[in-house]
PDB file of C-alpha atoms in Angstrom:
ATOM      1  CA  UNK A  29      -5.224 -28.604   5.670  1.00 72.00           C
ATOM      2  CA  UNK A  30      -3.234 -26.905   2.815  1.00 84.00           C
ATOM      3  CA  UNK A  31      -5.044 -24.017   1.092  1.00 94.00           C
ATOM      4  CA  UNK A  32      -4.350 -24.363  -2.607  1.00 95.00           C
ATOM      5  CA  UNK A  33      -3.333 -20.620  -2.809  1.00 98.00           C
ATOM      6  CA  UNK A  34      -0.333 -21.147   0.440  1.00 97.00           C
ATOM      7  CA  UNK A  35       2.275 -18.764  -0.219  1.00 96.00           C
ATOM      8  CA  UNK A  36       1.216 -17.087  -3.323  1.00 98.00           C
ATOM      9  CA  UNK A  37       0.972 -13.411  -4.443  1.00 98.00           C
ATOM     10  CA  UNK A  38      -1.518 -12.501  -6.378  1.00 98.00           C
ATOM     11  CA  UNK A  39      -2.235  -8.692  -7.501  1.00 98.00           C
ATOM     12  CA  UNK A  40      -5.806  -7.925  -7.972  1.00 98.00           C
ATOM     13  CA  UNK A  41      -6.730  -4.703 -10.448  1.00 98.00           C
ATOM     14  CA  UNK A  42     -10.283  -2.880  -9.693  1.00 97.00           C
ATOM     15  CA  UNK A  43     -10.058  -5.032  -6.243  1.00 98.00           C
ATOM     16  CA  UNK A  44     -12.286  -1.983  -3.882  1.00 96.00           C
ATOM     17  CA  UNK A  45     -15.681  -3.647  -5.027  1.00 96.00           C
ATOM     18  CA  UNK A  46     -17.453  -5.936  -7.513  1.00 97.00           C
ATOM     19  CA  UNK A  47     -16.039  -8.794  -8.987  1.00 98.00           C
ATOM     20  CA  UNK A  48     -12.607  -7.645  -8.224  1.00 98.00           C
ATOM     21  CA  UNK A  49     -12.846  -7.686  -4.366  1.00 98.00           C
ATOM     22  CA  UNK A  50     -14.573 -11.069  -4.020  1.00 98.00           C
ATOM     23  CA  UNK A  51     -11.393 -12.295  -6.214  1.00 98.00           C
ATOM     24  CA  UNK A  52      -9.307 -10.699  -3.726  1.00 98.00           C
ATOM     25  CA  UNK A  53     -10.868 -12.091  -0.854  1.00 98.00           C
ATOM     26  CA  UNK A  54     -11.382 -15.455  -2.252  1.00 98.00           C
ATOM     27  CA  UNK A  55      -7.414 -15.741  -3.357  1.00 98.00           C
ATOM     28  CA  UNK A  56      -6.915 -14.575   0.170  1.00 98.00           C
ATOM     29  CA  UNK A  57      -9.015 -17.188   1.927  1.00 98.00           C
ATOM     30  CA  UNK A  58      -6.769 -19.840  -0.485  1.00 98.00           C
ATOM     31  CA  UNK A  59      -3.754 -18.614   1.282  1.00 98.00           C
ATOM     32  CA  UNK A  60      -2.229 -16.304  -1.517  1.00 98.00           C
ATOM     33  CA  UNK A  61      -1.212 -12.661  -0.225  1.00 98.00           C
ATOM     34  CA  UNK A  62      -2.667  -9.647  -2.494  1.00 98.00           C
ATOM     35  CA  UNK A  63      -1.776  -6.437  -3.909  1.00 98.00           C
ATOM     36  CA  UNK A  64      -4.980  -4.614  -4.248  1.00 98.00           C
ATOM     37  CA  UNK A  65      -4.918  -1.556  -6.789  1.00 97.00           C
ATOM     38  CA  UNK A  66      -8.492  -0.021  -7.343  1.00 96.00           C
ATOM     39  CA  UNK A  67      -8.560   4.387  -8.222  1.00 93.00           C
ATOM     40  CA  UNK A  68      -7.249   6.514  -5.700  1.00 90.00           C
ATOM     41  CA  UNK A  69     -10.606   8.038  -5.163  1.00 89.00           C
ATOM     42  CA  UNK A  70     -11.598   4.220  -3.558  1.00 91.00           C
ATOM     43  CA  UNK A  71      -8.809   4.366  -0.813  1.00 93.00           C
ATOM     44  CA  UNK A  72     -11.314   3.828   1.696  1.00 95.00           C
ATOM     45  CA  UNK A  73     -13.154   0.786   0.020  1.00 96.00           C
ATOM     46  CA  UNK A  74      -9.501  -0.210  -0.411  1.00 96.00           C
ATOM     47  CA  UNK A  75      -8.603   0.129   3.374  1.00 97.00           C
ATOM     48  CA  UNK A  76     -11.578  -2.417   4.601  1.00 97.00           C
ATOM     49  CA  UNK A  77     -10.400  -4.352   2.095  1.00 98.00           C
ATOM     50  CA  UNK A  78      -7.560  -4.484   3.588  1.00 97.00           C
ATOM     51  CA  UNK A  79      -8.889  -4.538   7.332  1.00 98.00           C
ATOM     52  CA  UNK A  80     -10.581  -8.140   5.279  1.00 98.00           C
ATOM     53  CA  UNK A  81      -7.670  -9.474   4.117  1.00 98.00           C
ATOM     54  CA  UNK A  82      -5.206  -9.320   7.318  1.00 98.00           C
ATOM     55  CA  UNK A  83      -8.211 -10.509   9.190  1.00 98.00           C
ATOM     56  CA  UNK A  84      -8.246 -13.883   7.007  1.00 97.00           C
ATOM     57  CA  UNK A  85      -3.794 -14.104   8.532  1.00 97.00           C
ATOM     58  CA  UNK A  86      -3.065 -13.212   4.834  1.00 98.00           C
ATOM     59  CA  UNK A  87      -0.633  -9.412   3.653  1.00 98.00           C
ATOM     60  CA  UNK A  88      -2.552  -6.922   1.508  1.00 98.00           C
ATOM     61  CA  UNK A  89      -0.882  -4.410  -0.229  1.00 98.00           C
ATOM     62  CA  UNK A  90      -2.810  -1.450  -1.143  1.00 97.00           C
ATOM     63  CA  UNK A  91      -1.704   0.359  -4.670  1.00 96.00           C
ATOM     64  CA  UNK A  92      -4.517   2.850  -5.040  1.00 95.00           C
ATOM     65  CA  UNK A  93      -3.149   4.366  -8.548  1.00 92.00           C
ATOM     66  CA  UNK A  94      -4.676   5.574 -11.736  1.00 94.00           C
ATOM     67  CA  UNK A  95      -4.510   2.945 -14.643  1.00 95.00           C
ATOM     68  CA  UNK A  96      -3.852   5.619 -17.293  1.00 95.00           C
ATOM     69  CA  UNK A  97      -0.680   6.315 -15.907  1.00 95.00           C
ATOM     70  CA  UNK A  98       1.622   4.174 -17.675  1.00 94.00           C
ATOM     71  CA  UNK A  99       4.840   5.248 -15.612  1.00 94.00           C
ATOM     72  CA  UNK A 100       3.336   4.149 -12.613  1.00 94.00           C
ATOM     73  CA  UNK A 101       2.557   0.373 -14.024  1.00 96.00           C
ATOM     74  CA  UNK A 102       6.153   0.967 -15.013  1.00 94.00           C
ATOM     75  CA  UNK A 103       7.170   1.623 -11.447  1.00 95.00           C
ATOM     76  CA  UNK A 104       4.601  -1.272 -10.090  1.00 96.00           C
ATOM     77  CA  UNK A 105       6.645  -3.684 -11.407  1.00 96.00           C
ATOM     78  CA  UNK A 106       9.869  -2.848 -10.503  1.00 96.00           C
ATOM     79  CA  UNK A 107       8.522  -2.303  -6.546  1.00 97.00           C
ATOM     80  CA  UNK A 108       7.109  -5.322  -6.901  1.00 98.00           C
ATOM     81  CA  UNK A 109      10.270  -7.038  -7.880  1.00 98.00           C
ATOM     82  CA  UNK A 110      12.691  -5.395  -5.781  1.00 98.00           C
ATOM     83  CA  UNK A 111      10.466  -6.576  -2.605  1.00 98.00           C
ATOM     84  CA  UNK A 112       8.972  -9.782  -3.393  1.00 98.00           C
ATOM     85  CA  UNK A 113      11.064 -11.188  -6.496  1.00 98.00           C
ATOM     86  CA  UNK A 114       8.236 -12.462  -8.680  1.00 98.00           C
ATOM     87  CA  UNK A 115       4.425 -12.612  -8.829  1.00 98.00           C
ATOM     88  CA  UNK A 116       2.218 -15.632  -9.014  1.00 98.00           C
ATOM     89  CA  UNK A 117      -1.215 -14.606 -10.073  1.00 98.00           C
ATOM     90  CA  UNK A 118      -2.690 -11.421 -12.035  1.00 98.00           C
ATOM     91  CA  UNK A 119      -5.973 -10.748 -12.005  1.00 98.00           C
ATOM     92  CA  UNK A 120      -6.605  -8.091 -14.935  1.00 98.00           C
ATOM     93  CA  UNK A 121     -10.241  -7.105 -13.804  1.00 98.00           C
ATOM     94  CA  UNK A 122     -10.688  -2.947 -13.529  1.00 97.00           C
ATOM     95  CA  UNK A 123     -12.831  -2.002 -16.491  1.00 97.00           C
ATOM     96  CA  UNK A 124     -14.958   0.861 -17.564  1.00 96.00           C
ATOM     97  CA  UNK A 125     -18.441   0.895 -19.425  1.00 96.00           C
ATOM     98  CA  UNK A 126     -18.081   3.703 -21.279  1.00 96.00           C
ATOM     99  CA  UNK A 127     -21.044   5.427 -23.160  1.00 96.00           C
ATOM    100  CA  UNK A 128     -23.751   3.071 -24.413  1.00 95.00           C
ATOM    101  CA  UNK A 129     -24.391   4.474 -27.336  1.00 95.00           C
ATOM    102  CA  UNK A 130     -24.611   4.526 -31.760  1.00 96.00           C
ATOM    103  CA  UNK A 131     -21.113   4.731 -33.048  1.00 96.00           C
ATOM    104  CA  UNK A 132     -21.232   7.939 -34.684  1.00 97.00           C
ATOM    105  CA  UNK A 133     -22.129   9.304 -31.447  1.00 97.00           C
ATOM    106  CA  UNK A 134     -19.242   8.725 -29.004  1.00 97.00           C
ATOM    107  CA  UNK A 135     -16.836  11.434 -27.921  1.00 98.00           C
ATOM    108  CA  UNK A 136     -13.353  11.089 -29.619  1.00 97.00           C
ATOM    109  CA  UNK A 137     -12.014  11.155 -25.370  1.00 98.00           C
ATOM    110  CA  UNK A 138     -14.653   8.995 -24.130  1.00 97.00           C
ATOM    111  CA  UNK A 139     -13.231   6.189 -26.932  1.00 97.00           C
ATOM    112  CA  UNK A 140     -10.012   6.724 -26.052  1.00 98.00           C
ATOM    113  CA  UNK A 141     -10.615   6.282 -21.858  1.00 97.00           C
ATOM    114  CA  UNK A 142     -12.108   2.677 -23.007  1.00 97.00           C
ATOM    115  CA  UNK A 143      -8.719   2.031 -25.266  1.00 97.00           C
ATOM    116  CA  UNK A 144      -6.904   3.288 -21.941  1.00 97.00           C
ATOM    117  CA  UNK A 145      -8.643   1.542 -19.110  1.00 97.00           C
ATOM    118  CA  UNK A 146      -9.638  -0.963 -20.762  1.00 97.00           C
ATOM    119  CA  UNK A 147      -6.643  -1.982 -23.451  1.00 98.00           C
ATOM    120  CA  UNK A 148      -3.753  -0.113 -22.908  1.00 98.00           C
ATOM    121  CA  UNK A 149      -3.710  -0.541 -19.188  1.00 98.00           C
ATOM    122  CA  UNK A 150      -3.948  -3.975 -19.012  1.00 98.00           C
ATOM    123  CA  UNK A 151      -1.073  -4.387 -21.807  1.00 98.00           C
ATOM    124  CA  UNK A 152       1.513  -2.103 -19.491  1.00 97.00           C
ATOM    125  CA  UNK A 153       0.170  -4.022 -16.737  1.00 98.00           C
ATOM    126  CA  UNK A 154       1.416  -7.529 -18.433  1.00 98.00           C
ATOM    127  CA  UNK A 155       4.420  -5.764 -19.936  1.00 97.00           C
ATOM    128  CA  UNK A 156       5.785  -4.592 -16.508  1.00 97.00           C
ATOM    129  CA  UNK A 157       5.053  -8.123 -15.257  1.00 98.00           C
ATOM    130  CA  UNK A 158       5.969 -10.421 -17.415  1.00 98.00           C
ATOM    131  CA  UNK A 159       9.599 -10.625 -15.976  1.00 98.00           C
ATOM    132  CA  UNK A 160       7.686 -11.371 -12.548  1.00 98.00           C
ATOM    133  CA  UNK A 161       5.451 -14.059 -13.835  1.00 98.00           C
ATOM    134  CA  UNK A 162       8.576 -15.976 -15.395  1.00 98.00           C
ATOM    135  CA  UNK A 163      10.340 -15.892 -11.916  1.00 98.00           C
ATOM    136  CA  UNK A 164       7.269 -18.073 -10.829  1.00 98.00           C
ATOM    137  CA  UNK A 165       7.004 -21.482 -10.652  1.00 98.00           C
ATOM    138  CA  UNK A 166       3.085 -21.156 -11.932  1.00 98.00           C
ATOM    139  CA  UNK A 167       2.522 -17.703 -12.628  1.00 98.00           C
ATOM    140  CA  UNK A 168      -1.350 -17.467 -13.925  1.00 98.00           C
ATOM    141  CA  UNK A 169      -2.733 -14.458 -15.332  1.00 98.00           C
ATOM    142  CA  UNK A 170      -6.836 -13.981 -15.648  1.00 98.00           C
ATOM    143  CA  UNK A 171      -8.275 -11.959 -17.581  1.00 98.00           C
ATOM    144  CA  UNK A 172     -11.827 -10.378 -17.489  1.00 98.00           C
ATOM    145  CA  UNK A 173     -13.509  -9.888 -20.554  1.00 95.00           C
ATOM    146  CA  UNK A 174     -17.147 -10.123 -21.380  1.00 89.00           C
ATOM    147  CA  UNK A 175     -19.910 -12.266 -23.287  1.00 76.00           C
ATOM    148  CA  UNK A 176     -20.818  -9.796 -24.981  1.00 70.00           C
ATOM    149  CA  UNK A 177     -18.067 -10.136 -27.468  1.00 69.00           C
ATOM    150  CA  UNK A 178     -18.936 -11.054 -30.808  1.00 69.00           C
ATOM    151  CA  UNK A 179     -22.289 -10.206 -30.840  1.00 76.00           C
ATOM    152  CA  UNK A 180     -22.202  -6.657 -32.402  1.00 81.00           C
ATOM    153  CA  UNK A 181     -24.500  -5.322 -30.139  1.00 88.00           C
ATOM    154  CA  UNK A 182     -26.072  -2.174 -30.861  1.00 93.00           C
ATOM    155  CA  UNK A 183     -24.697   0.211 -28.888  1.00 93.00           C
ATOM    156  CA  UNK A 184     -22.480  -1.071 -27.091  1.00 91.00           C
ATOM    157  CA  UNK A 185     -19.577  -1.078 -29.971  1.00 93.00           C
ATOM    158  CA  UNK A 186     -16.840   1.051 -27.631  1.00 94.00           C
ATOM    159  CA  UNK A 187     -17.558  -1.569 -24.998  1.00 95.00           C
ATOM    160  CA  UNK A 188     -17.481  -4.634 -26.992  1.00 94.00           C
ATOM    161  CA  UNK A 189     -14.616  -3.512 -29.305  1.00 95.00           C
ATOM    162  CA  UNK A 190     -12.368  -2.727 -25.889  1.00 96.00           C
ATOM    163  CA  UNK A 191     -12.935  -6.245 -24.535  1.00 96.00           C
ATOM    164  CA  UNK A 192     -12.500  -7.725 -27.848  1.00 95.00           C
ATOM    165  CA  UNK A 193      -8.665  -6.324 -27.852  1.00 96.00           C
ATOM    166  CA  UNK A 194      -7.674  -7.057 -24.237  1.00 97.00           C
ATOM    167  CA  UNK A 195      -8.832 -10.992 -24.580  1.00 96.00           C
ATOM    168  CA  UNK A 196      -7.156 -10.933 -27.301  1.00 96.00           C
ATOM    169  CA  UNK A 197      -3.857  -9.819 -25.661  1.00 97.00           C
ATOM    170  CA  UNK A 198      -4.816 -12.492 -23.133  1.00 98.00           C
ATOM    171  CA  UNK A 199      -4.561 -15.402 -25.465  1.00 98.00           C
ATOM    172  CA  UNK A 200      -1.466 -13.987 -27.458  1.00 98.00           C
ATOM    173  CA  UNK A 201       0.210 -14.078 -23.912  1.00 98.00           C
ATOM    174  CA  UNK A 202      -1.065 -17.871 -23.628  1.00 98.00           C
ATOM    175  CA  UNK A 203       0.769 -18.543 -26.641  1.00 98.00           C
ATOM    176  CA  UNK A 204       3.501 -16.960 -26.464  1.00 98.00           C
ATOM    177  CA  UNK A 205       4.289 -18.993 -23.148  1.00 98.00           C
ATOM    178  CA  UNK A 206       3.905 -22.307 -23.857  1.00 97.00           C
ATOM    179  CA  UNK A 207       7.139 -23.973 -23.411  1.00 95.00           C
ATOM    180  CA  UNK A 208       7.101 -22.236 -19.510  1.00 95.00           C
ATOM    181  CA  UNK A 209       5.075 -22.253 -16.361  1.00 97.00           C
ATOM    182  CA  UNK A 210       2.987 -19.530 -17.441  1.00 98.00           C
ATOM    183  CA  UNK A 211      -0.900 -19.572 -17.771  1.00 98.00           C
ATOM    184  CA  UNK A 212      -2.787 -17.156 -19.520  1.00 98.00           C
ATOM    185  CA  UNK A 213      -6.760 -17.657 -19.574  1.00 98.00           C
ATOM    186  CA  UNK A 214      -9.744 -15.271 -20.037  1.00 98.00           C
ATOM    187  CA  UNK A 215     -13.386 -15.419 -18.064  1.00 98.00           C
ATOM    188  CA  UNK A 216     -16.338 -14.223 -19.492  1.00 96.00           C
ATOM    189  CA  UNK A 217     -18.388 -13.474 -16.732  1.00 96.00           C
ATOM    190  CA  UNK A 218     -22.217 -12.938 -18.118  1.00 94.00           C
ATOM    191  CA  UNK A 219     -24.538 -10.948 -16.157  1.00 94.00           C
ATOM    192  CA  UNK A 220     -23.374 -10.341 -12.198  1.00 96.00           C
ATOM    193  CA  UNK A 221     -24.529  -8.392  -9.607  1.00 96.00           C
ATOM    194  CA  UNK A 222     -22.309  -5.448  -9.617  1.00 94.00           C
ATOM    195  CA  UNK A 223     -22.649  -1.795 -10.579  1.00 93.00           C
ATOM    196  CA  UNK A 224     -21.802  -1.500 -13.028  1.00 92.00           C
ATOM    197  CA  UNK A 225     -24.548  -4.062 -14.808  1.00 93.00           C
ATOM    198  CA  UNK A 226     -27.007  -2.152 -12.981  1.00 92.00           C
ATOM    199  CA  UNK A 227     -25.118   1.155 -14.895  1.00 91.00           C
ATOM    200  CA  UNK A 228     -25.892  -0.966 -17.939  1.00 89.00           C
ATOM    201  CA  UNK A 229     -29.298  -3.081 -17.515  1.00 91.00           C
ATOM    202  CA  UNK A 230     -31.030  -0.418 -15.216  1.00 90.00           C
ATOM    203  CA  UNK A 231     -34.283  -1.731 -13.832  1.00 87.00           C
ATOM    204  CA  UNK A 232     -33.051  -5.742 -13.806  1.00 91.00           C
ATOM    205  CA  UNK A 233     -33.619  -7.572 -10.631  1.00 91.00           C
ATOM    206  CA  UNK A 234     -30.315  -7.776  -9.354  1.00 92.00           C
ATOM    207  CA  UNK A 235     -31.059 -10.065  -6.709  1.00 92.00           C
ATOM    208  CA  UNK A 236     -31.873 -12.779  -9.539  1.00 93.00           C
ATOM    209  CA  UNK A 237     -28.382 -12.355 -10.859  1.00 96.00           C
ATOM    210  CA  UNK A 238     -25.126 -14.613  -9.144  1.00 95.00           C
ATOM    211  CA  UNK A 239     -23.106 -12.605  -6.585  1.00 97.00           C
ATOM    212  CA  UNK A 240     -19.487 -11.790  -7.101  1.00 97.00           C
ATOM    213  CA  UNK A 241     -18.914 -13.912  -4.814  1.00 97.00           C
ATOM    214  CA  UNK A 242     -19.859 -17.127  -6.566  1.00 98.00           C
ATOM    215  CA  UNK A 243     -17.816 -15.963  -9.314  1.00 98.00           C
ATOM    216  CA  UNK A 244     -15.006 -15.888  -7.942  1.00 98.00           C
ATOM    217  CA  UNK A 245     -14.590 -19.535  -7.540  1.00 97.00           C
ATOM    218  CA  UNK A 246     -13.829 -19.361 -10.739  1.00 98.00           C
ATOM    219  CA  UNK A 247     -10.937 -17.318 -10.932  1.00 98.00           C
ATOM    220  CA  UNK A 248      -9.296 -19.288  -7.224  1.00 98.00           C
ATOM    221  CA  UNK A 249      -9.386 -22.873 -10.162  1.00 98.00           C
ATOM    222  CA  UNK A 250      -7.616 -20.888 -12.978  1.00 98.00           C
ATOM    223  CA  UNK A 251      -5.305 -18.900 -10.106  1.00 98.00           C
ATOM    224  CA  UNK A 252      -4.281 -22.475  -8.914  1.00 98.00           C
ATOM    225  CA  UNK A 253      -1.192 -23.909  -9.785  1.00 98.00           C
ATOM    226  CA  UNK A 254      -2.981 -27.310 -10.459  1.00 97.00           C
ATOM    227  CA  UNK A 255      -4.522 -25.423 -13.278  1.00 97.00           C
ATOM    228  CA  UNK A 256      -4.015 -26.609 -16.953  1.00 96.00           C
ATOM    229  CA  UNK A 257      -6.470 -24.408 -18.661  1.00 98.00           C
ATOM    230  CA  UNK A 258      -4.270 -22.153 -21.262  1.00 98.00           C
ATOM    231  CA  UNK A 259      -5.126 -20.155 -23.747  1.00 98.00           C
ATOM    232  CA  UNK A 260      -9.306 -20.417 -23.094  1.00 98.00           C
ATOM    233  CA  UNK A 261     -11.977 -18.184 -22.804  1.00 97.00           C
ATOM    234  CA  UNK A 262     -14.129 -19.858 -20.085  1.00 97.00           C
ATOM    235  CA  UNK A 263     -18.271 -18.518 -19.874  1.00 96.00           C
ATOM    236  CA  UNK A 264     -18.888 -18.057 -16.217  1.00 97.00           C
ATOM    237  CA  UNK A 265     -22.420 -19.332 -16.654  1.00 96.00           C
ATOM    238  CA  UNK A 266     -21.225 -22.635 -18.326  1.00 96.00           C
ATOM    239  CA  UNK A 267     -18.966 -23.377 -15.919  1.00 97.00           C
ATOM    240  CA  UNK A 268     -21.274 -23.109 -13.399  1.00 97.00           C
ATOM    241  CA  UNK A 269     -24.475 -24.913 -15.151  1.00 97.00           C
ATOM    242  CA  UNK A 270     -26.348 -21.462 -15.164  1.00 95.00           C
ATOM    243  CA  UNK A 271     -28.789 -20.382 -17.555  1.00 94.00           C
ATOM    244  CA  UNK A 272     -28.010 -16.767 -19.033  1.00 89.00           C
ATOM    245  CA  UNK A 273     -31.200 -14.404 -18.207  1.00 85.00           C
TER     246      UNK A 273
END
């Protein structure tokens, strides 16, 4: 039976845990082969990732980098080009929370990590690979943003206005590649069972939350090149017929 990733490359950002490696390992069990780029301080979440992947018959290729540095997303792309060609399917996932606190109370530096990490990385990231996404025949990029966007939340304004801008890039991309094979979509995934809701919700029950796992699903439809989805922000918990907590 055909998987409906076969022969695919997909790269994966925050892929060592959460939401990010279940997407990795999902694309993987679909057929596609991954580049997996999490912190260099997570090289050893990122190496049984990779035990994971090769155990499934599929490549990993671990890029354990920091996202602020823009000249290595410069040099990403160009490895990634000079060995493979062209990419299939990015997953723009690695995030920060950042402080969760009133406006007039975040650090100048702590703003600026969440414009980094959360913004500006992803931007360099689709910059260096937009050349790579043309070469494909379906390239699909994903976006993760959050529902908490447009709800002015107290508190959470550094958070919120980071997400805001990056699916925003997301759907400029969409748009600005409609007459090729490019897709460019955005999930928002609601509450999951990760740490870093439990950083921001401490004292839920996680267990009553959905795994990574079953969120992933989502991201192996819009990764597919059967998908026509473009230019959509898609709620995890509506796709999936869940009720938000």
């Amino acid at each position: 039976m055909t998987k409906q990733l076969e022969g695919r490359l997909a790269l994966v950002t925050g892929a060592s845990r959460g939401i990010g490696r279940a997407v990795a390992l999902a694309l993987a069990k679909e057929g596609a082969d991954i580049i997996a780029v999490a912190r260099p301080r997570s090289q050893a979440a990122l190496e049984s990732l990779d035990d994971e992947i090769k155990a499934l018959g599929q490549n990993c290729t671990l890029v354990p980098f920091d996202l602020k540095d823009g000249d290595a997303i410069d040099r990403l792309g160009a490895s990634i080009y000079e060995r493979w060609g062209k990419l299939d399917i990015f997953v723009g996932n690695a995030a920060i929370l950042g402080p969760l606190s009133p406006l007039g109370h975040i650090a100048p530096k702590d703003f600026q990590e969440l414009l980094d990490i959360n913004v500006t990385a992803n931007f360099r990231i689709m910059r260096s690979l937009d050349p790579l996404l043309k070469k494909s025949d379906a390239g699909r990029v994903i976006i993760v943003s959050s529902g908490s966007n447009g709800k002015a939340k107290a508190f959470w304004g550094g958070y919120m206005m980071s997400k805001a801008a990056v699916e925003n890039l997301a759907l400029t991309y969409a748009n600005e590649n409609l007459q090729n094979a490019i897709k460019s979509n955005v999930i928002n995934p609601g509450p999951i069972r990760t740490s870093m809701r439990a950083k921001a919700v401490p004292g839920e029950d996680a267990a009553s939350l959905p795994a990574p796992e079953d969120i992933a699903k989502l991201f192996v439809e819009l990764a597919s090149p059967a998908c026509r989805h473009n230019g959509e922000v898609i709620n995890f918990y509506d796709w999936a017929g869940l009720t938000l907590p």
